[in-house]
Short mmCIF file of C-alpha atoms in Angstrom, two decimals:
data_model
loop_
_atom_site.label_atom_id
_atom_site.label_comp_id
_atom_site.label_asym_id
_atom_site.label_seq_id
_atom_site.Cartn_x
_atom_site.Cartn_y
_atom_site.Cartn_z
CA MET A 1440 84.13 91.06 97.87
CA THR A 1441 82.06 91.07 94.46
CA PRO A 1442 84.98 91.33 91.77
CA SER A 1443 81.98 91.08 89.05
CA SER A 1444 80.40 94.10 90.14
CA ILE A 1445 83.36 95.77 88.31
CA ALA A 1446 84.87 95.31 85.06
CA VAL A 1447 85.92 91.69 84.89
CA PRO A 1448 89.74 91.16 84.53
CA THR A 1449 91.12 90.47 81.04
CA GLY A 1450 94.90 89.43 81.21
CA PRO A 1451 96.50 86.96 83.65
CA ILE A 1452 98.06 89.35 85.72
CA ALA A 1453 94.91 90.98 86.54
CA LYS A 1454 93.33 87.68 87.42
CA GLY A 1455 96.44 86.79 89.45
CA LEU A 1456 95.59 89.87 91.53
CA ILE A 1457 92.49 88.34 92.42
CA THR A 1458 93.59 85.19 93.21
CA GLU A 1459 96.30 86.56 95.53
CA ARG A 1460 93.53 88.24 97.09
CA ARG A 1461 91.34 85.26 97.76
CA ALA A 1462 94.52 83.28 99.02
CA PHE A 1463 95.11 86.19 101.70
CA PHE A 1464 91.48 86.22 102.74
CA ARG A 1465 92.16 82.15 103.41
CA ALA A 1466 94.68 82.58 105.42
CA ALA A 1467 93.55 85.60 107.19
CA GLY A 1468 93.37 83.67 110.57
CA ALA A 1469 96.39 82.04 110.44
CA ALA A 1470 98.52 85.03 112.03
CA THR A 1471 101.61 83.84 110.24
CA LEU A 1472 104.25 86.25 109.46
CA SER A 1473 105.43 87.13 106.17
CA ALA A 1474 109.35 87.26 105.78
CA THR A 1475 108.59 91.28 105.19
CA ALA A 1476 106.97 91.66 108.19
CA VAL A 1477 109.36 89.92 110.72
CA ALA A 1478 112.18 91.62 109.02
CA LEU A 1479 109.94 95.05 109.56
CA MET A 1480 109.61 94.41 113.00
CA ALA A 1481 113.18 93.13 113.75
CA GLY A 1482 113.99 96.52 115.28
CA CYS A 1483 110.96 96.76 117.81
CA GLU A 1484 111.78 94.39 119.91
CA SER A 1485 110.62 96.77 122.56
CA MET A 1486 106.83 95.92 121.31
CA ALA A 1487 107.24 92.51 123.08
CA GLN A 1488 107.91 93.95 126.21
CA GLY A 1489 104.47 95.43 126.68
CA ASN A 1490 105.43 99.00 127.10
CA MET A 1491 103.54 100.07 123.91
CA THR A 1492 100.82 102.36 124.19
CA ALA A 1493 97.11 102.26 122.83
CA ALA A 1494 97.98 105.50 120.69
CA ASP A 1495 100.55 103.68 118.80
CA VAL A 1496 97.99 100.89 118.01
CA ASN A 1497 95.68 103.79 116.64
CA ILE A 1498 98.43 105.25 114.26
CA LEU A 1499 99.29 101.85 113.23
CA ASN A 1500 95.15 101.17 112.39
CA VAL A 1501 95.10 104.42 110.65
CA ALA A 1502 97.75 103.42 108.34
CA LEU A 1503 96.54 100.05 107.89
CA GLY A 1504 93.10 101.63 106.45
CA LEU A 1505 95.37 103.59 104.58
CA GLU A 1506 97.01 100.45 102.97
CA HIS A 1507 93.64 98.46 102.73
CA GLU A 1508 92.31 101.62 100.63
CA ALA A 1509 95.78 101.57 98.55
CA ILE A 1510 95.36 97.75 97.62
CA ASN A 1511 92.02 98.40 96.48
CA ALA A 1512 92.77 101.45 94.32
CA TYR A 1513 95.26 99.27 92.39
CA GLN A 1514 92.82 96.53 92.27
CA LEU A 1515 90.48 98.97 90.81
CA GLY A 1516 93.15 99.94 88.41
CA ALA A 1517 93.95 96.58 87.31
CA GLU A 1518 90.50 95.65 86.66
CA SER A 1519 89.21 98.43 84.99
CA GLY A 1520 90.89 97.30 81.55
CA LEU A 1521 92.54 100.85 81.23
CA LEU A 1522 96.01 100.03 82.05
CA GLN A 1523 98.68 98.61 79.41
CA GLN A 1524 101.63 97.15 79.78
CA PRO A 1525 104.29 97.91 81.31
CA VAL A 1526 102.18 99.94 83.08
CA LEU A 1527 100.02 97.30 84.50
CA ASN A 1528 103.11 95.10 85.67
CA THR A 1529 104.49 98.07 87.63
CA ALA A 1530 101.03 98.53 89.46
CA VAL A 1531 100.92 94.86 90.03
CA ALA A 1532 104.20 95.27 91.81
CA PHE A 1533 103.16 98.34 93.75
CA GLN A 1534 100.06 96.52 95.20
CA THR A 1535 102.25 93.56 96.21
CA HIS A 1536 104.36 96.23 98.06
CA HIS A 1537 101.35 97.43 99.73
CA LYS A 1538 100.01 93.92 100.71
CA GLU A 1539 103.18 93.40 102.36
CA HIS A 1540 103.02 96.85 104.07
CA ARG A 1541 99.30 95.52 104.96
CA ASP A 1542 100.52 92.27 106.43
CA ALA A 1543 103.39 93.67 108.38
CA LEU A 1544 101.18 96.47 109.95
CA ILE A 1545 98.03 93.42 110.74
CA ALA A 1546 101.16 91.46 112.50
CA THR A 1547 102.37 94.53 114.70
CA ILE A 1548 99.01 95.24 115.52
CA ARG A 1549 98.11 91.82 116.75
CA LYS A 1550 101.59 91.42 118.29
CA MET A 1551 100.60 94.52 120.46
CA GLY A 1552 97.42 93.22 121.46
CA GLY A 1553 95.38 95.43 119.25
CA MET A 1554 92.44 94.50 116.78
CA PRO A 1555 93.32 95.43 113.15
CA VAL A 1556 90.94 97.60 111.60
CA ALA A 1557 89.07 95.47 108.95
CA GLU A 1558 89.06 95.97 105.01
CA LYS A 1559 86.01 97.58 103.70
CA PRO A 1560 83.98 95.98 100.59
CA LYS A 1561 85.78 96.98 97.42
CA ALA A 1562 82.62 98.95 96.15
CA GLU A 1563 83.03 101.24 99.43
CA TYR A 1564 86.32 102.06 98.09
CA ALA A 1565 85.20 102.65 94.25
CA ARG A 1566 82.70 105.02 95.64
CA ALA A 1567 84.87 107.06 97.73
CA LEU A 1568 87.83 107.29 95.28
CA ASN A 1569 85.13 108.08 92.49
CA ALA A 1570 86.68 105.14 90.46
CA GLY A 1571 83.58 105.52 87.85
CA SER A 1572 85.27 108.62 86.63
CA LEU A 1573 88.42 106.83 85.38
CA ARG A 1574 88.17 106.86 81.51
CA ASN A 1575 92.04 106.16 80.61
CA GLN A 1576 95.66 105.04 81.98
CA ALA A 1577 96.32 108.55 82.61
CA ASP A 1578 93.63 108.87 85.04
CA VAL A 1579 94.32 105.72 86.51
CA LEU A 1580 98.23 106.86 87.21
CA LYS A 1581 96.95 110.24 88.07
CA LEU A 1582 94.89 108.94 91.27
CA ALA A 1583 97.70 106.53 92.28
CA GLN A 1584 100.04 109.20 92.14
CA ARG A 1585 98.01 111.50 94.22
CA LEU A 1586 97.24 108.52 96.69
CA GLU A 1587 100.95 107.62 97.10
CA ARG A 1588 102.06 111.35 97.99
CA GLY A 1589 99.56 111.49 100.13
CA ALA A 1590 100.54 108.09 101.91
CA ALA A 1591 104.29 109.28 101.98
CA ASN A 1592 102.90 112.31 103.80
CA ALA A 1593 100.71 110.66 106.30
CA TYR A 1594 103.44 108.33 107.13
CA LEU A 1595 106.03 111.20 107.80
CA GLY A 1596 103.32 113.08 109.55
CA VAL A 1597 102.55 110.55 112.37
CA ILE A 1598 106.28 109.98 113.10
CA PRO A 1599 106.40 112.47 115.81
CA SER A 1600 103.39 110.74 117.44
CA PHE A 1601 104.93 107.40 117.85
CA GLY A 1602 105.86 106.56 121.28
CA ASP A 1603 108.15 103.82 120.25
CA LYS A 1604 110.98 105.18 118.27
CA GLY A 1605 111.25 101.46 116.51
CA LEU A 1606 107.54 102.28 115.21
CA ALA A 1607 108.67 105.89 114.26
CA GLN A 1608 111.39 104.31 111.92
CA VAL A 1609 109.07 101.69 110.42
CA ALA A 1610 106.59 104.59 109.41
CA ALA A 1611 109.99 106.39 107.55
CA ARG A 1612 110.62 103.16 105.92
CA LEU A 1613 107.14 102.83 104.75
CA ALA A 1614 107.17 106.38 103.55
CA ALA A 1615 110.04 105.57 101.65
CA ASP A 1616 108.31 102.93 99.44
CA GLU A 1617 105.37 105.64 98.91
CA THR A 1618 107.98 107.90 97.63
CA MET A 1619 109.33 105.47 95.34
CA HIS A 1620 105.86 104.54 94.22
CA TRP A 1621 105.41 108.21 93.35
CA THR A 1622 108.34 109.01 91.93
CA ALA A 1623 107.84 106.31 89.40
CA LEU A 1624 104.24 107.28 88.60
CA THR A 1625 105.65 110.82 88.12
CA SER A 1626 108.09 109.61 85.70
CA ALA A 1627 105.69 107.34 84.08
CA MET A 1628 103.38 110.37 83.56
CA GLY A 1629 106.04 112.47 82.26
CA GLU A 1630 106.28 114.92 85.04
CA MET A 1631 108.90 117.06 86.25
CA LEU A 1632 110.40 115.60 89.49
CA PRO A 1633 110.31 118.45 92.35
CA GLN A 1634 113.02 121.43 91.33
CA LYS A 1635 113.57 121.94 95.55
CA ALA A 1636 114.46 119.44 98.17
CA LEU A 1637 112.53 118.69 101.17
CA THR A 1638 108.85 118.96 99.08
CA PHE A 1639 107.89 115.54 101.40
CA GLY A 1640 106.86 115.81 105.05
CA ALA A 1641 107.48 119.23 105.59
CA MET B 634 110.78 147.47 134.90
CA ASN B 635 113.05 147.09 131.83
CA SER B 636 110.78 146.34 128.89
CA ARG B 637 113.60 144.99 127.23
CA ARG B 638 113.67 141.92 129.34
CA TRP B 639 110.03 140.88 129.86
CA LEU B 640 108.85 141.80 126.34
CA PRO B 641 110.18 138.48 124.85
CA ALA B 642 108.74 136.60 127.63
CA ALA B 643 105.52 137.93 126.88
CA LEU B 644 105.37 137.52 123.06
CA ALA B 645 106.50 133.87 123.44
CA LEU B 646 103.26 133.51 125.23
CA VAL B 647 101.11 135.18 122.57
CA PRO B 648 100.65 132.14 120.13
CA ALA B 649 99.03 130.08 123.22
CA PHE B 650 96.27 132.57 122.40
CA VAL B 651 95.77 133.79 119.35
CA ASP B 652 98.33 131.97 116.62
CA PRO B 653 99.50 134.93 113.94
CA ALA B 654 99.59 132.46 111.16
CA LEU B 655 96.07 132.56 111.27
CA ALA B 656 95.71 136.14 110.02
CA ASN B 657 97.56 135.52 107.02
CA GLY B 658 95.95 132.14 106.03
CA ASN B 659 96.09 131.35 102.43
CA ALA B 660 93.17 129.39 101.26
CA GLU B 661 94.86 128.80 97.85
CA ARG B 662 98.00 127.35 99.39
CA GLY B 663 95.83 125.48 101.77
CA ARG B 664 94.05 123.78 98.91
CA ASP B 665 97.74 122.46 97.47
CA LEU B 666 98.71 121.27 101.01
CA TYR B 667 95.57 119.53 101.73
CA GLU B 668 95.70 117.67 98.33
CA SER B 669 99.32 116.88 99.48
CA ARG B 670 99.02 116.11 103.11
CA CYS B 671 95.50 115.31 103.56
CA ILE B 672 94.67 113.47 100.71
CA SER B 673 95.49 109.90 101.66
CA CYS B 674 92.86 109.61 104.18
CA HIS B 675 90.70 112.65 103.65
CA SER B 676 88.08 114.14 100.90
CA LEU B 677 85.99 116.81 100.74
CA ASP B 678 82.96 114.84 99.93
CA ALA B 679 83.49 111.36 100.61
CA ASN B 680 84.12 109.45 103.99
CA ARG B 681 87.14 107.66 103.77
CA ILE B 682 89.86 106.33 106.24
CA GLY B 683 88.70 109.68 108.08
CA PRO B 684 85.77 111.74 107.54
CA LYS B 685 84.66 113.96 104.84
CA HIS B 686 85.74 117.63 105.42
CA ARG B 687 83.11 119.55 103.75
CA GLY B 688 81.16 121.98 106.16
CA VAL B 689 84.10 120.72 109.12
CA TYR B 690 84.05 124.35 110.00
CA GLY B 691 81.68 125.13 112.25
CA ARG B 692 81.02 121.42 113.16
CA LYS B 693 81.17 119.78 116.25
CA ALA B 694 83.82 116.95 116.32
CA GLY B 695 82.71 113.47 115.70
CA SER B 696 79.34 114.63 113.91
CA VAL B 697 79.48 113.44 110.27
CA PRO B 698 76.70 110.75 109.81
CA GLU B 699 78.01 107.56 108.76
CA PHE B 700 81.55 107.76 109.77
CA THR B 701 82.77 105.51 112.54
CA TYR B 702 84.81 107.82 115.15
CA SER B 703 87.06 106.99 117.55
CA PRO B 704 84.84 107.10 121.10
CA ALA B 705 86.99 109.99 122.14
CA VAL B 706 86.27 112.07 119.18
CA LYS B 707 82.25 110.85 119.27
CA SER B 708 81.99 112.13 122.56
CA SER B 709 83.97 115.24 122.19
CA SER B 710 82.32 118.49 122.81
CA VAL B 711 85.13 120.39 120.47
CA VAL B 712 83.73 122.75 117.99
CA TRP B 713 85.64 123.19 114.79
CA ASN B 714 87.11 126.80 114.44
CA ASP B 715 90.34 128.32 113.98
CA GLN B 716 91.90 127.87 117.26
CA THR B 717 90.60 124.10 117.48
CA LEU B 718 91.85 123.23 114.10
CA MET B 719 95.08 124.91 114.66
CA ARG B 720 95.60 123.04 117.86
CA TRP B 721 94.34 119.83 116.17
CA LEU B 722 96.80 120.18 113.23
CA THR B 723 99.43 121.01 116.01
CA ASN B 724 98.94 117.74 117.90
CA PRO B 725 95.70 116.24 117.64
CA GLN B 726 96.38 114.03 120.85
CA GLU B 727 96.21 117.40 122.83
CA VAL B 728 93.33 118.23 121.77
CA ILE B 729 91.13 114.93 122.05
CA PRO B 730 93.16 112.45 124.14
CA GLY B 731 92.41 109.21 122.45
CA GLN B 732 91.67 110.33 118.71
CA ARG B 733 93.39 107.98 115.98
CA MET B 734 94.52 110.84 113.72
CA ASN B 735 97.85 111.56 115.05
CA PHE B 736 98.91 113.45 111.86
CA ARG B 737 100.90 116.72 112.71
CA VAL B 738 101.31 119.63 110.56
CA SER B 739 104.60 120.89 111.85
CA GLN B 740 104.80 124.46 110.36
CA PRO B 741 102.41 126.85 111.91
CA GLN B 742 102.06 128.75 108.44
CA ASP B 743 100.86 125.34 106.64
CA ARG B 744 98.38 124.80 109.59
CA ALA B 745 96.79 128.47 109.01
CA ASP B 746 97.02 127.89 105.14
CA ILE B 747 94.94 124.41 105.88
CA VAL B 748 92.34 126.04 108.09
CA ALA B 749 91.91 129.12 105.47
CA TYR B 750 91.00 126.41 103.06
CA LEU B 751 88.82 123.99 105.39
CA LYS B 752 86.84 127.15 106.24
CA LYS B 753 86.43 128.33 102.62
CA GLU B 754 85.30 125.17 101.60
CA SER B 755 82.61 125.12 104.50
CA GLY B 756 81.38 128.08 103.16
CA GLN B 757 82.63 130.58 105.95
#
């Protein structure tokens, strides 16, 4: 990671993001499960019985790639200096959720005997997300809003493909978190919520 | 033979060959669907969690440079066109077993609209 290649974070919260990130990498080999990871997998006892398929691992690894990108998107937003309070605090909270998703997915993939997909360098995420085009807080929020809606729909769209119903339920819970983020971001931007029901995952 | 008896069964087989929704694919609606459904992993011009999509229509599966595909997709002989894209969006695993996407679009019209958008953005 090269934090110095992006605008240096200015506030204590933004610095905290980097500290948390470094702590994660130091602990990455420990394979310890966070409380969230344990809770998330609590309904998936069948995973320990070895009846999971490689296809399910593939789905979880795509989800993990999505969470890596989300964490980096919020990091880029926090380091941009474009977010003011209380939006910055909200972004940090959402990034923490995505880190908990990441940790849970890594633990689950390992428990299933798979190899978790690695995070890419931050510069790659910045390039792919066109982070250089972000000019103000509204731009950052708009990017986050797009990614959160896409993430919610992605989780909903893979549910029929899971072989294990417990994992399908986990995907639904992750989708609920992403929808919560999208709703908060949409409200923060002063946009109307959908007038019709069932706008996600149709 | 009573045509009333066999006609419904015959019509039920038609989607397996030509999805009627394809004829009404709406690229403009497809753009909105792409933005809401596909954007978490794909972009038109950047490789992200999935490969970039501009030019996907008419392209061989697994052929975008600098994107790391699953072995299954990389070795596939599938070429993306109306039929293969519709089937892919219905259930990727049935088109290329061992692929990683697994995302499904449940409604035929939604699939047709997304395909129309990808086709348009591929200059076809």
